[in-house]
Amino acid sequence: MTQALRLGIDIGGTNTAIGIVNEQAHIIWSFNIPSKGYENVQAFIEAIYYAVKNNITQEEFDKINSIGVGAPNGNYYTGNIEFAPNLDWKGVIPLAKMLESLFAKKVVVSNDANAAAMGELLYGVAKGMKDFIVVTLGTGVGSGFVANGKLIYGHDGFAGELGHVIAVRDGRQCGCGRKGCLEAYTSATGIVKTTKEMILNYKGDSILKNQNSSAKDIHDAALQNDPLALKIFEYTGKILGQTLADAVAITSPEAIILFGGLAKAGDYILLSTQKYFEQNLLSIYQNKVKILLSTLPEANAAILGAAALCD
Amino acid sequence: MTQALRLGIDIGGTNTAIGIVNEQAHIIWSFNIPSKGYENVQAFIEAIYYAVKNNITQEEFDKINSIGVGAPNGNYYTGNIEFAPNLDWKGVIPLAKMLESLFAKKVVVSNDANAAAMGELLYGVAKGMKDFIVVTLGTGVGSGFVANGKLIYGHDGFAGELGHVIAVRDGRQCGCGRKGCLEAYTSATGIVKTTKEMILNYKGDSILKNQNSSAKDIHDAALQNDPLALKIFEYTGKILGQTLADAVAITSPEAIILFGGLAKAGDYILLSTQKYFEQNLLSIYQNKVKILLSTLPEANAAILGAAALCD
């Protein structure tokens, strides 16, 4: 019996993870290469190609029937990476075309949040769902919206930027140039900013007062029941819950799945998010929409998600 | 050549409009019956049936191959009207089932805003589009989101409640029990409320100061260049534009189509909405998304929309 294999490629700012996924959702081979330091983008594409070609058998290579790529600003319709701020190559990079000409296989490109959504659909907690949202809470905040069983790419391929919905009108400065975006509050940098702001007015004791805290430090402090850390998660969950309640009024999903750095804080982020989410939902949606944490192992999720894009 | 006909039924709080639409998008027959005053819902359903049966030929009746119904709280998946506040019958009404058993034809039910979206797709300015939003600005504010060429009904059939996205956090009381919903600002009652609030602090002259203004009065005043009326449209467009900019970050549509009472104010609402919309868009969406006014004649739009639901 021949098995169709999928190749998943996750291009991050620093590393590119490459892996082969079989029909049982196992990553049967994976490899990492740096994303930076190449002479040009062609050299990078070739590095991906030879990383695969030189490390698997010809038989395995032939069984790969599709390639999915999660990349910053990856556009599903064009197959291009368009003006990604954190990659070495500026402007528009015809990524799908370049990979197709080397691999001679079908290539689908999208961003990492959409890849995460497809990963949950094919391999994760969204299996069998037709309407759900994945929110990636990492260095930035991304999202993938699935409706009627399909990813919403939108007219231009760039749908699903929940991180840039305004969570607080005229609020905190966001990296995108606007103010009050969800990303400015619920990303790793957002929660660090919240900590800095809260420390200023916080009268009680806290481990966080004596350090320049990272998102991980805040989580560690919460694990020790640090009252300020708990307040920070409460506030972050409030902002996230409110914004998710508004998103429900648009696509009315079965579930919202949280993924990435902040989601690793587990109940600390989940319980306050759920509380403010339910409080802010229109009555017809109350007690209907699950908020779940992704269960895909982080090391594999990016490759699984990219591989799932081909569906 | 036989023509397939569609039957469109729009159930409003007061009147129910019934019409037959041919393949050229013409309403070849229409009829109105009251929505209230029946002994029970079965009597209402029969009134619809006989209004059709007694007024068209058997040949025409046989050509009807589907029936679409736009109804308050109409649920696409169940075919039920569920807890509609403005109808005589409370609880869950199995509308599709009841109509199907009388007509012996396929029946699709949804709410009026989703019907409006399908009407624009089949017969209006959204023809040929795959990703767009219709916003109905009437007594309430509704919306229909189309992505990948299909209406987003969501997990429960109640997606697309843009009128209950929070436009102003902790803002004006909304009829839904929550605060700051878009509907509290950009519906007919919303703009009247804005007028009352603005008059209190308005020092200049205005026609609106001496009357208990309706939404139509405000439009009439704007037509006469009344400065307060223009301010009211500016403010209403600001709230609408801001909220639409956030909706774009979710589904990235090709166009947003405004429909209903307030949309009839034309440029008064369109220009300020467009201005604040563009100002508030994430840069990747700027100058890409059209805001259009519906061009469907209002008298026909409800029937066309309902008829279009069957697609």
Coordinates of C-alpha atoms in Angstrom, one line a residue:
Chain A
M1 CA 0.0 0.0 0.0
T2 CA 1.5 3.4 -1.0
Q3 CA 1.3 6.2 1.5
A4 CA 1.0 9.8 0.4
L5 CA 3.4 12.0 2.3
R6 CA 3.2 15.7 3.0
L7 CA 6.2 18.0 3.3
G8 CA 5.7 20.8 5.8
I9 CA 8.0 23.8 5.9
D10 CA 7.8 26.4 8.6
I11 CA 9.8 29.5 7.9
G12 CA 10.4 31.5 11.1
G13 CA 12.5 34.6 11.6
T14 CA 15.5 32.6 12.8
N15 CA 14.9 28.9 11.9
T16 CA 13.2 27.0 9.2
A17 CA 11.7 23.7 10.2
I18 CA 11.2 21.1 7.5
G19 CA 9.4 17.8 8.1
I20 CA 7.6 14.9 6.4
V21 CA 4.2 13.9 7.7
N22 CA 2.6 10.6 7.0
E23 CA -1.1 9.8 6.8
Q24 CA -1.1 8.8 10.5
A25 CA -0.1 12.4 11.4
H26 CA 3.4 11.3 12.4
I27 CA 6.4 13.4 11.5
I28 CA 8.6 10.6 10.1
W29 CA 11.6 12.9 9.3
S30 CA 12.5 16.5 10.2
F31 CA 15.4 18.9 9.8
N32 CA 16.2 22.5 10.7
I33 CA 18.1 25.0 8.7
P34 CA 18.7 28.7 9.5
S35 CA 16.4 31.2 7.8
K36 CA 19.2 33.9 7.6
G37 CA 22.7 34.2 6.2
Y38 CA 22.1 33.2 2.6
E39 CA 23.5 35.0 -0.4
N40 CA 20.0 35.4 -1.8
V41 CA 16.6 33.8 -1.6
Q42 CA 17.4 31.3 -4.3
A43 CA 20.2 30.0 -2.1
F44 CA 17.8 29.6 0.7
I45 CA 15.3 27.7 -1.4
E46 CA 18.1 25.4 -2.6
A47 CA 19.2 24.8 1.0
I48 CA 15.6 23.6 1.7
Y49 CA 15.6 21.4 -1.3
Y50 CA 18.9 19.7 -0.6
A51 CA 18.1 19.3 3.1
V52 CA 15.2 17.2 1.9
K53 CA 16.8 15.5 -1.1
N54 CA 20.1 14.5 0.6
N55 CA 18.4 13.2 3.8
I56 CA 15.6 11.0 2.6
T57 CA 15.4 8.2 0.0
Q58 CA 14.3 8.7 -3.6
E59 CA 11.3 6.4 -2.8
E60 CA 10.3 8.7 0.1
F61 CA 10.8 11.8 -2.0
D62 CA 8.5 10.4 -4.7
K63 CA 5.8 9.7 -2.2
I64 CA 5.6 13.4 -1.2
N65 CA 2.5 14.7 -3.1
S66 CA 2.3 18.2 -1.7
I67 CA 4.3 20.8 0.1
G68 CA 2.8 23.3 2.5
V69 CA 4.7 26.3 3.7
G70 CA 3.9 28.5 6.7
A71 CA 5.8 31.8 6.3
P72 CA 5.5 35.4 7.6
N73 CA 3.1 37.3 5.3
G74 CA 2.7 34.2 3.1
N75 CA -0.1 34.7 0.7
Y76 CA -2.3 31.7 -0.2
Y77 CA -3.5 33.1 -3.5
T78 CA -0.2 34.3 -5.0
G79 CA 2.1 31.8 -3.2
N80 CA 4.3 34.8 -2.5
I81 CA 5.9 36.1 0.7
E82 CA 4.9 39.8 0.6
F83 CA 7.0 42.3 2.5
A84 CA 7.8 40.2 5.6
P85 CA 9.5 42.5 8.1
N86 CA 11.5 39.8 9.8
L87 CA 13.1 38.0 6.9
D88 CA 16.3 38.9 5.0
W89 CA 14.6 39.3 1.7
K90 CA 12.5 42.4 1.1
G91 CA 9.6 43.0 -1.2
V92 CA 7.7 40.2 -2.9
I93 CA 9.3 36.7 -3.0
P94 CA 7.6 34.2 -5.4
L95 CA 8.1 31.4 -2.9
A96 CA 5.7 28.8 -4.2
K97 CA 6.9 29.2 -7.8
M98 CA 10.5 28.8 -6.7
L99 CA 9.9 25.7 -4.6
E100 CA 7.7 24.2 -7.4
S101 CA 10.4 24.6 -10.0
L102 CA 12.9 22.7 -7.8
F103 CA 10.6 20.1 -6.2
A104 CA 8.2 19.6 -9.2
K105 CA 5.4 19.3 -6.7
K106 CA 2.3 21.3 -5.7
V107 CA 3.2 24.0 -3.2
V108 CA 0.7 25.9 -0.9
V109 CA 1.9 28.9 1.0
S110 CA 0.2 30.8 3.9
N111 CA 1.1 32.4 7.1
D112 CA 1.9 30.6 10.4
A113 CA -1.5 31.3 12.0
N114 CA -3.4 29.9 9.1
A115 CA -1.1 26.9 9.1
A116 CA -1.8 26.5 12.9
A117 CA -5.5 26.5 12.1
M118 CA -5.2 23.8 9.5
G119 CA -2.9 21.8 11.8
E120 CA -5.6 21.8 14.5
L121 CA -8.2 20.8 11.9
L122 CA -6.2 17.9 10.5
Y123 CA -4.3 16.7 13.5
G124 CA -5.4 18.6 16.6
V125 CA -8.4 19.5 18.8
A126 CA -10.4 21.0 15.8
K127 CA -10.6 17.6 14.1
G128 CA -14.2 17.3 12.8
M129 CA -15.1 20.9 13.3
K130 CA -16.3 23.1 10.5
D131 CA -16.3 26.5 12.3
F132 CA -13.5 27.5 14.6
I133 CA -10.8 30.0 15.3
V134 CA -7.2 29.5 16.2
V135 CA -5.4 32.3 18.0
T136 CA -1.6 32.2 18.1
L137 CA -0.3 34.0 21.1
G138 CA 3.5 34.3 20.5
T139 CA 5.9 37.2 19.9
G140 CA 2.9 38.6 17.9
V141 CA -0.7 37.6 17.8
G142 CA -2.1 35.8 14.8
S143 CA -5.2 33.9 13.9
G144 CA -6.8 31.6 11.5
F145 CA -10.6 31.5 11.0
V146 CA -12.2 28.4 9.6
A147 CA -15.9 28.7 8.4
N148 CA -17.9 26.1 6.5
G149 CA -14.8 23.8 6.9
K150 CA -12.5 26.1 5.0
L151 CA -9.9 28.7 6.0
I152 CA -11.0 32.2 5.4
Y153 CA -8.2 33.7 3.2
G154 CA -10.3 36.7 2.2
H155 CA -10.2 38.6 -1.0
D156 CA -6.4 39.3 -0.9
G157 CA -5.2 36.3 1.0
F158 CA -4.6 38.2 4.2
A159 CA -7.7 37.6 6.3
G160 CA -7.5 36.6 9.9
E161 CA -5.5 39.4 11.5
L162 CA -7.2 39.2 14.9
G163 CA -4.0 40.5 16.5
H164 CA -4.7 43.8 14.8
V165 CA -8.4 44.2 15.8
I166 CA -8.6 47.2 18.1
A167 CA -9.0 45.7 21.7
V168 CA -8.7 49.1 23.4
R169 CA -9.7 52.1 21.4
D170 CA -6.8 54.7 21.5
G171 CA -4.9 52.2 23.7
R172 CA -1.3 51.1 23.7
Q173 CA 1.0 51.8 20.7
C174 CA 1.2 48.7 18.5
G175 CA 4.1 47.7 16.2
C176 CA 1.8 48.2 13.2
G177 CA 1.6 51.9 13.8
R178 CA -1.9 51.9 15.1
K179 CA -3.1 52.0 18.7
G180 CA -4.8 49.5 21.0
C181 CA -4.4 46.3 18.8
L182 CA -5.0 43.0 20.6
E183 CA -1.3 42.1 19.8
A184 CA -0.2 45.1 22.0
Y185 CA -1.7 43.3 25.0
T186 CA -1.8 39.6 24.5
S187 CA 1.6 38.9 22.8
A188 CA 4.7 38.0 24.8
T189 CA 5.8 41.7 24.4
G190 CA 2.3 42.8 25.3
I191 CA 2.3 41.0 28.6
V192 CA 5.7 42.3 29.5
K193 CA 4.4 45.8 28.8
T194 CA 1.4 45.2 31.0
T195 CA 3.8 44.1 33.8
K196 CA 5.8 47.3 33.5
E197 CA 2.7 49.4 33.6
M198 CA 1.2 47.5 36.6
I199 CA 4.4 47.6 38.7
L200 CA 4.2 51.4 38.7
N201 CA 1.0 51.4 40.7
Y202 CA 1.3 48.2 42.5
K203 CA 1.8 48.6 46.3
G204 CA 2.0 45.0 47.4
D205 CA 4.9 42.6 47.3
S206 CA 5.9 40.8 44.1
I207 CA 8.8 38.8 42.7
L208 CA 8.3 40.8 39.5
K209 CA 9.2 44.1 41.1
N210 CA 12.9 43.3 41.2
Q211 CA 13.5 42.1 37.7
N212 CA 13.1 43.0 34.1
S213 CA 10.5 40.2 33.6
S214 CA 10.1 38.1 30.4
A215 CA 6.8 36.4 29.6
K216 CA 8.2 33.3 31.1
D217 CA 9.2 35.0 34.3
I218 CA 5.6 36.2 34.7
H219 CA 4.3 32.7 34.2
D220 CA 6.9 31.4 36.7
A221 CA 5.7 34.0 39.2
A222 CA 2.1 33.0 38.7
L223 CA 3.1 29.4 39.5
Q224 CA 4.3 30.7 42.8
N225 CA 1.0 32.5 43.4
D226 CA 2.6 35.9 43.0
P227 CA -0.4 38.3 43.3
L228 CA 0.9 40.7 40.7
A229 CA 1.5 37.9 38.2
L230 CA -2.1 36.7 38.8
K231 CA -3.4 40.3 38.3
I232 CA -1.4 40.5 35.0
F233 CA -3.0 37.2 33.7
E234 CA -6.4 38.4 34.9
Y235 CA -6.0 41.6 32.9
T236 CA -4.6 39.9 29.8
G237 CA -7.5 37.4 29.9
K238 CA -9.9 40.3 30.1
I239 CA -8.6 42.0 27.0
L240 CA -8.4 38.6 25.1
G241 CA -11.9 37.5 26.3
Q242 CA -13.5 40.7 25.3
T243 CA -12.0 40.7 21.8
L244 CA -12.8 37.0 21.3
A245 CA -16.5 37.7 22.3
D246 CA -16.7 40.2 19.4
A247 CA -15.1 37.8 17.0
V248 CA -17.8 35.2 17.9
A249 CA -20.4 37.7 16.8
I250 CA -18.9 37.5 13.3
T251 CA -18.2 33.8 12.6
S252 CA -20.0 32.1 15.5
P253 CA -17.4 29.2 15.9
E254 CA -17.8 26.0 17.8
A255 CA -14.5 26.6 19.5
I256 CA -11.6 29.0 19.9
I257 CA -8.2 27.3 20.2
L258 CA -5.4 29.2 21.9
F259 CA -1.9 28.3 20.7
G260 CA 1.7 29.5 21.3
G261 CA 3.7 31.0 24.1
L262 CA 1.0 32.6 26.2
A263 CA -1.3 29.5 25.8
K264 CA 1.4 27.6 27.7
A265 CA 0.4 29.5 30.8
G266 CA -2.6 27.1 30.8
D267 CA -5.2 27.9 33.4
Y268 CA -3.7 31.2 34.3
I269 CA -4.7 32.6 30.9
L270 CA -7.6 30.2 30.2
L271 CA -9.7 30.9 33.2
S272 CA -9.7 34.7 33.0
T273 CA -10.1 34.6 29.3
Q274 CA -13.2 32.3 29.6
K275 CA -14.7 34.5 32.4
Y276 CA -14.5 37.7 30.5
F277 CA -15.4 36.0 27.2
E278 CA -18.7 34.6 28.6
Q279 CA -19.4 38.0 30.4
N280 CA -19.1 39.8 27.1
L281 CA -20.9 37.4 24.7
L282 CA -24.2 38.3 23.2
S283 CA -26.8 36.1 24.9
I284 CA -27.4 33.8 21.9
Y285 CA -23.8 32.7 22.0
Q286 CA -23.4 32.2 25.8
N287 CA -22.3 28.8 27.0
K288 CA -22.0 27.5 23.4
V289 CA -18.4 28.3 22.4
K290 CA -15.5 26.3 23.9
I291 CA -12.2 28.0 24.5
L292 CA -9.5 25.3 24.3
L293 CA -5.8 25.1 24.5
S294 CA -3.9 23.5 21.6
T295 CA -2.7 20.0 22.4
L296 CA -0.3 19.7 19.5
P297 CA 3.3 19.4 20.8
E298 CA 4.9 22.7 20.1
A299 CA 8.0 21.3 18.4
N300 CA 5.8 19.5 15.9
A301 CA 2.9 22.0 15.5
A302 CA 4.6 24.2 13.0
I303 CA 5.5 21.4 10.7
L304 CA 2.1 19.7 11.0
G305 CA 0.3 23.0 10.4
A306 CA 2.4 23.7 7.3
A307 CA 1.8 20.2 6.0
A308 CA -1.9 20.6 6.6
L309 CA -2.1 23.7 4.4
C310 CA -2.4 21.5 1.2
D311 CA -5.9 20.4 2.1
Chain B
M1 CA -37.6 26.1 -22.4
T2 CA -38.7 25.7 -18.7
Q3 CA -37.7 28.4 -16.3
A4 CA -37.0 27.5 -12.7
L5 CA -38.7 30.0 -10.4
R6 CA -37.8 30.8 -6.8
L7 CA -40.3 31.8 -4.1
G8 CA -39.0 34.5 -1.7
I9 CA -40.7 35.2 1.6
D10 CA -39.6 38.0 3.9
I11 CA -41.2 37.8 7.3
G12 CA -41.1 41.2 9.0
G13 CA -42.5 42.3 12.4
T14 CA -45.6 43.8 10.7
N15 CA -45.8 42.6 7.1
T16 CA -44.8 39.5 5.2
A17 CA -43.7 40.0 1.6
I18 CA -44.0 37.1 -0.8
G19 CA -42.7 37.1 -4.3
I20 CA -41.7 34.9 -7.3
V21 CA -38.4 35.6 -8.9
N22 CA -37.4 34.3 -12.3
E23 CA -34.0 33.5 -13.7
Q24 CA -33.6 37.0 -15.0
A25 CA -33.9 38.4 -11.4
H26 CA -37.3 39.8 -12.1
I27 CA -40.1 39.6 -9.5
I28 CA -42.9 38.3 -11.7
W29 CA -45.5 38.3 -8.9
S30 CA -45.7 39.5 -5.4
F31 CA -48.1 39.8 -2.5
N32 CA -48.2 41.1 1.0
I33 CA -50.0 39.6 4.1
P34 CA -49.8 40.8 7.7
S35 CA -47.4 39.0 10.0
K36 CA -49.7 39.4 13.0
G37 CA -53.3 38.6 14.1
Y38 CA -53.4 34.9 13.3
E39 CA -54.8 32.3 15.7
N40 CA -51.6 30.4 15.6
V41 CA -48.5 29.9 13.5
Q42 CA -50.1 27.2 11.4
A43 CA -52.8 29.7 10.4
F44 CA -50.0 32.1 9.3
I45 CA -48.3 29.4 7.3
E46 CA -51.5 28.5 5.6
A47 CA -52.1 32.2 4.8
I48 CA -48.8 32.3 3.0
Y49 CA -49.6 29.1 1.1
Y50 CA -53.0 30.2 -0.1
A51 CA -51.8 33.6 -1.0
V52 CA -49.4 31.9 -3.4
K53 CA -51.7 29.0 -4.5
N54 CA -54.8 31.1 -5.1
N55 CA -53.0 33.9 -7.1
I56 CA -50.8 32.1 -9.5
T57 CA -51.4 29.3 -12.1
Q58 CA -50.7 25.7 -11.3
E59 CA -48.1 25.8 -14.1
E60 CA -46.3 28.6 -12.3
F61 CA -46.6 26.8 -9.0
D62 CA -45.0 23.7 -10.4
K63 CA -42.1 25.7 -11.7
I64 CA -41.1 26.9 -8.2
N65 CA -38.2 24.8 -7.3
S66 CA -37.2 26.3 -4.0
I67 CA -38.4 28.6 -1.3
G68 CA -36.2 31.0 0.7
V69 CA -37.4 32.7 3.8
G70 CA -35.8 35.6 5.6
A71 CA -37.2 35.8 9.1
P72 CA -36.1 37.3 12.4
N73 CA -33.8 34.8 14.2
G74 CA -34.3 32.4 11.3
N75 CA -31.8 29.5 11.6
Y76 CA -30.3 28.1 8.4
Y77 CA -29.4 24.7 9.9
T78 CA -32.6 23.9 11.7
G79 CA -35.0 25.9 9.5
N80 CA -36.5 27.2 12.7
I81 CA -37.4 30.7 13.9
E82 CA -35.8 30.7 17.4
F83 CA -37.1 33.1 20.0
A84 CA -37.9 36.1 17.8
P85 CA -38.7 39.0 20.0
N86 CA -40.9 40.8 17.5
L87 CA -43.2 38.0 16.3
D88 CA -46.5 36.8 17.8
W89 CA -45.2 33.2 18.3
K90 CA -42.7 32.6 21.0
G91 CA -40.1 29.9 21.4
V92 CA -39.0 27.7 18.5
I93 CA -41.1 27.6 15.4
P94 CA -40.2 24.8 12.9
L95 CA -40.9 27.1 10.0
A96 CA -39.1 25.2 7.2
K97 CA -40.7 22.0 8.2
M98 CA -44.2 23.5 8.2
L99 CA -43.8 25.2 4.9
E100 CA -42.3 22.1 3.3
S101 CA -45.2 20.0 4.4
L102 CA -47.7 22.4 2.7
F103 CA -45.7 23.3 -0.4
A104 CA -43.8 20.0 -0.9
K105 CA -40.8 22.0 -2.0
K106 CA -37.3 22.6 -0.5
V107 CA -37.3 25.5 2.0
V108 CA -34.3 27.4 3.3
V109 CA -34.6 29.8 6.2
S110 CA -32.2 32.5 7.5
N111 CA -32.4 36.0 8.9
D112 CA -33.0 39.1 6.8
A113 CA -29.4 40.3 6.9
N114 CA -28.1 37.0 5.5
A115 CA -30.9 37.1 2.9
A116 CA -29.7 40.6 2.0
A117 CA -26.2 39.3 1.5
M118 CA -27.4 36.5 -0.8
G119 CA -29.6 39.0 -2.6
E120 CA -26.5 41.2 -3.3
L121 CA -24.5 38.1 -4.4
L122 CA -27.1 36.9 -6.9
Y123 CA -28.8 40.1 -8.0
G124 CA -26.9 43.1 -6.7
V125 CA -23.5 44.8 -6.4
A126 CA -21.8 41.7 -5.0
K127 CA -22.4 39.7 -8.2
G128 CA -19.1 37.8 -8.9
M129 CA -17.6 38.5 -5.5
K130 CA -16.4 35.7 -3.3
D131 CA -15.7 37.7 -0.1
F132 CA -17.8 40.5 1.0
I133 CA -19.9 41.8 3.9
V134 CA -23.4 43.3 3.8
V135 CA -24.4 45.5 6.7
T136 CA -28.1 46.3 7.1
L137 CA -28.6 49.6 8.8
G138 CA -32.3 49.7 9.8
T139 CA -34.3 49.6 13.0
G140 CA -31.5 47.3 14.1
V141 CA -28.1 46.6 12.6
G142 CA -27.5 43.2 11.0
S143 CA -24.9 41.7 8.7
G144 CA -24.2 38.9 6.4
F145 CA -20.6 37.7 5.9
V146 CA -19.7 35.9 2.7
A147 CA -16.3 34.1 2.5
N148 CA -15.0 31.7 -0.1
G149 CA -18.3 32.4 -2.0
K150 CA -20.5 31.1 0.9
L151 CA -22.5 32.7 3.6
I152 CA -20.9 32.2 7.1
Y153 CA -23.7 30.7 9.2
G154 CA -21.3 29.6 11.9
H155 CA -21.6 26.6 14.1
D156 CA -25.1 27.4 15.4
G157 CA -26.5 29.2 12.3
F158 CA -26.3 32.6 14.0
A159 CA -23.1 34.1 12.7
G160 CA -22.9 37.6 11.4
E161 CA -24.2 39.8 14.3
L162 CA -21.9 42.8 13.5
G163 CA -24.6 45.0 15.1
H164 CA -23.6 43.4 18.4
V165 CA -19.9 43.8 18.1
I166 CA -18.8 46.3 20.8
A167 CA -18.1 49.6 18.9
V168 CA -17.6 51.7 22.1
R169 CA -16.4 49.7 25.2
D170 CA -18.8 50.5 28.1
G171 CA -20.7 52.8 25.7
R172 CA -24.4 53.3 25.2
Q173 CA -26.9 50.8 26.5
C174 CA -28.0 48.4 23.7
G175 CA -31.4 46.6 23.5
C176 CA -29.5 43.3 23.8
G177 CA -28.6 44.2 27.4
R178 CA -25.0 44.9 26.8
K179 CA -23.2 48.2 26.3
G180 CA -21.7 49.9 23.3
C181 CA -22.9 47.7 20.5
L182 CA -22.6 49.0 17.0
E183 CA -26.4 48.8 16.8
A184 CA -26.8 51.4 19.6
Y185 CA -25.1 53.9 17.3
T186 CA -25.7 53.2 13.7
S187 CA -29.4 52.0 13.7
A188 CA -32.3 54.4 13.1
T189 CA -32.8 54.5 16.9
G190 CA -29.1 54.9 17.4
I191 CA -28.8 58.0 15.2
V192 CA -31.8 59.5 17.0
K193 CA -30.1 58.9 20.3
T194 CA -26.9 60.5 19.0
T195 CA -29.0 63.6 18.0
K196 CA -30.5 63.8 21.5
E197 CA -27.0 63.6 23.1
M198 CA -25.4 66.1 20.7
I199 CA -28.2 68.7 21.0
L200 CA -27.4 69.0 24.7
N201 CA -24.0 70.4 24.1
Y202 CA -24.5 72.1 20.7
K203 CA -24.3 75.9 20.9
G204 CA -25.0 76.7 17.2
D205 CA -28.3 76.9 15.3
S206 CA -30.0 73.7 14.0
I207 CA -33.4 72.7 12.7
L208 CA -33.1 69.7 14.9
K209 CA -33.1 71.6 18.1
N210 CA -36.9 72.3 17.9
Q211 CA -38.2 68.9 17.2
N212 CA -38.2 65.3 18.3
S213 CA -36.3 64.2 15.3
S214 CA -36.6 60.9 13.4
A215 CA -33.8 59.4 11.4
K216 CA -35.5 60.8 8.3
D217 CA -35.7 64.3 9.8
I218 CA -31.9 64.1 10.4
H219 CA -31.3 63.2 6.8
D220 CA -33.6 66.0 5.7
A221 CA -31.7 68.4 7.8
A222 CA -28.4 67.3 6.3
L223 CA -29.9 67.9 2.9
Q224 CA -30.3 71.5 4.0
N225 CA -26.7 71.6 5.2
D226 CA -27.8 71.8 8.8
P227 CA -24.4 71.8 10.7
L228 CA -25.6 69.6 13.6
A229 CA -27.1 67.1 11.2
L230 CA -23.7 66.9 9.3
K231 CA -22.0 66.5 12.7
I232 CA -24.3 63.6 13.5
F233 CA -23.5 61.8 10.2
E234 CA -19.8 62.5 10.8
Y235 CA -20.0 60.8 14.2
T236 CA -22.1 57.9 13.0
G237 CA -19.8 57.3 10.1
K238 CA -16.8 57.4 12.5
I239 CA -18.3 54.6 14.7
L240 CA -19.3 52.6 11.7
G241 CA -16.0 53.1 9.9
Q242 CA -14.0 52.1 13.0
T243 CA -16.0 48.9 13.5
L244 CA -15.9 47.9 9.8
A245 CA -12.1 48.3 9.8
D246 CA -11.9 45.7 12.6
A247 CA -14.2 43.4 10.6
V248 CA -11.9 43.6 7.7
A249 CA -9.0 42.3 9.8
I250 CA -11.1 39.1 10.2
T251 CA -12.5 38.3 6.8
S252 CA -10.6 40.7 4.5
P253 CA -13.5 41.3 2.0
E254 CA -13.4 42.8 -1.4
A255 CA -16.3 45.1 -0.5
I256 CA -18.6 46.1 2.3
I257 CA -22.1 46.9 1.1
L258 CA -24.4 49.1 3.2
F259 CA -28.1 48.5 3.0
G260 CA -31.3 49.8 4.6
G261 CA -32.6 53.0 6.1
L262 CA -29.4 54.8 7.0
A263 CA -27.7 53.7 3.7
K264 CA -30.4 55.9 2.0
A265 CA -28.6 58.9 3.4
G266 CA -26.1 58.2 0.6
D267 CA -22.9 60.4 0.7
Y268 CA -23.8 61.8 4.2
I269 CA -23.1 58.4 5.7
L270 CA -20.8 57.0 3.0
L271 CA -18.1 59.7 3.0
S272 CA -17.5 59.8 6.7
T273 CA -17.7 56.0 7.0
Q274 CA -15.1 55.7 4.2
K275 CA -12.8 58.4 5.9
Y276 CA -12.7 56.7 9.3
F277 CA -12.7 53.3 7.8
E278 CA -9.5 54.0 5.8
Q279 CA -7.9 55.8 8.8
N280 CA -8.5 52.8 11.0
L281 CA -7.5 50.0 8.6
L282 CA -4.3 48.0 9.2
S283 CA -1.9 49.1 6.4
I284 CA -2.1 45.9 4.4
Y285 CA -5.8 46.5 3.8
Q286 CA -5.7 50.2 3.0
N287 CA -7.2 51.3 -0.3
K288 CA -8.2 47.8 -1.1
V289 CA -11.8 47.4 0.3
K290 CA -14.7 49.2 -1.4
I291 CA -17.6 50.5 0.7
L292 CA -20.7 50.5 -1.5
L293 CA -24.3 51.3 -1.2
S294 CA -26.8 48.6 -2.2
T295 CA -28.4 49.4 -5.5
L296 CA -31.3 46.9 -5.1
P297 CA -34.6 48.7 -5.0
E298 CA -35.8 48.6 -1.4
A299 CA -39.3 47.3 -2.2
N300 CA -37.8 44.3 -4.0
A301 CA -34.6 43.6 -2.0
A302 CA -36.3 41.6 0.8
I303 CA -38.0 39.2 -1.7
L304 CA -34.9 38.9 -3.9
G305 CA -32.7 38.3 -0.8
A306 CA -35.1 35.6 0.5
A307 CA -35.3 34.0 -2.9
A308 CA -31.5 34.0 -3.2
L309 CA -31.1 32.0 0.1
C310 CA -31.7 28.8 -1.8
D311 CA -28.3 28.9 -3.5

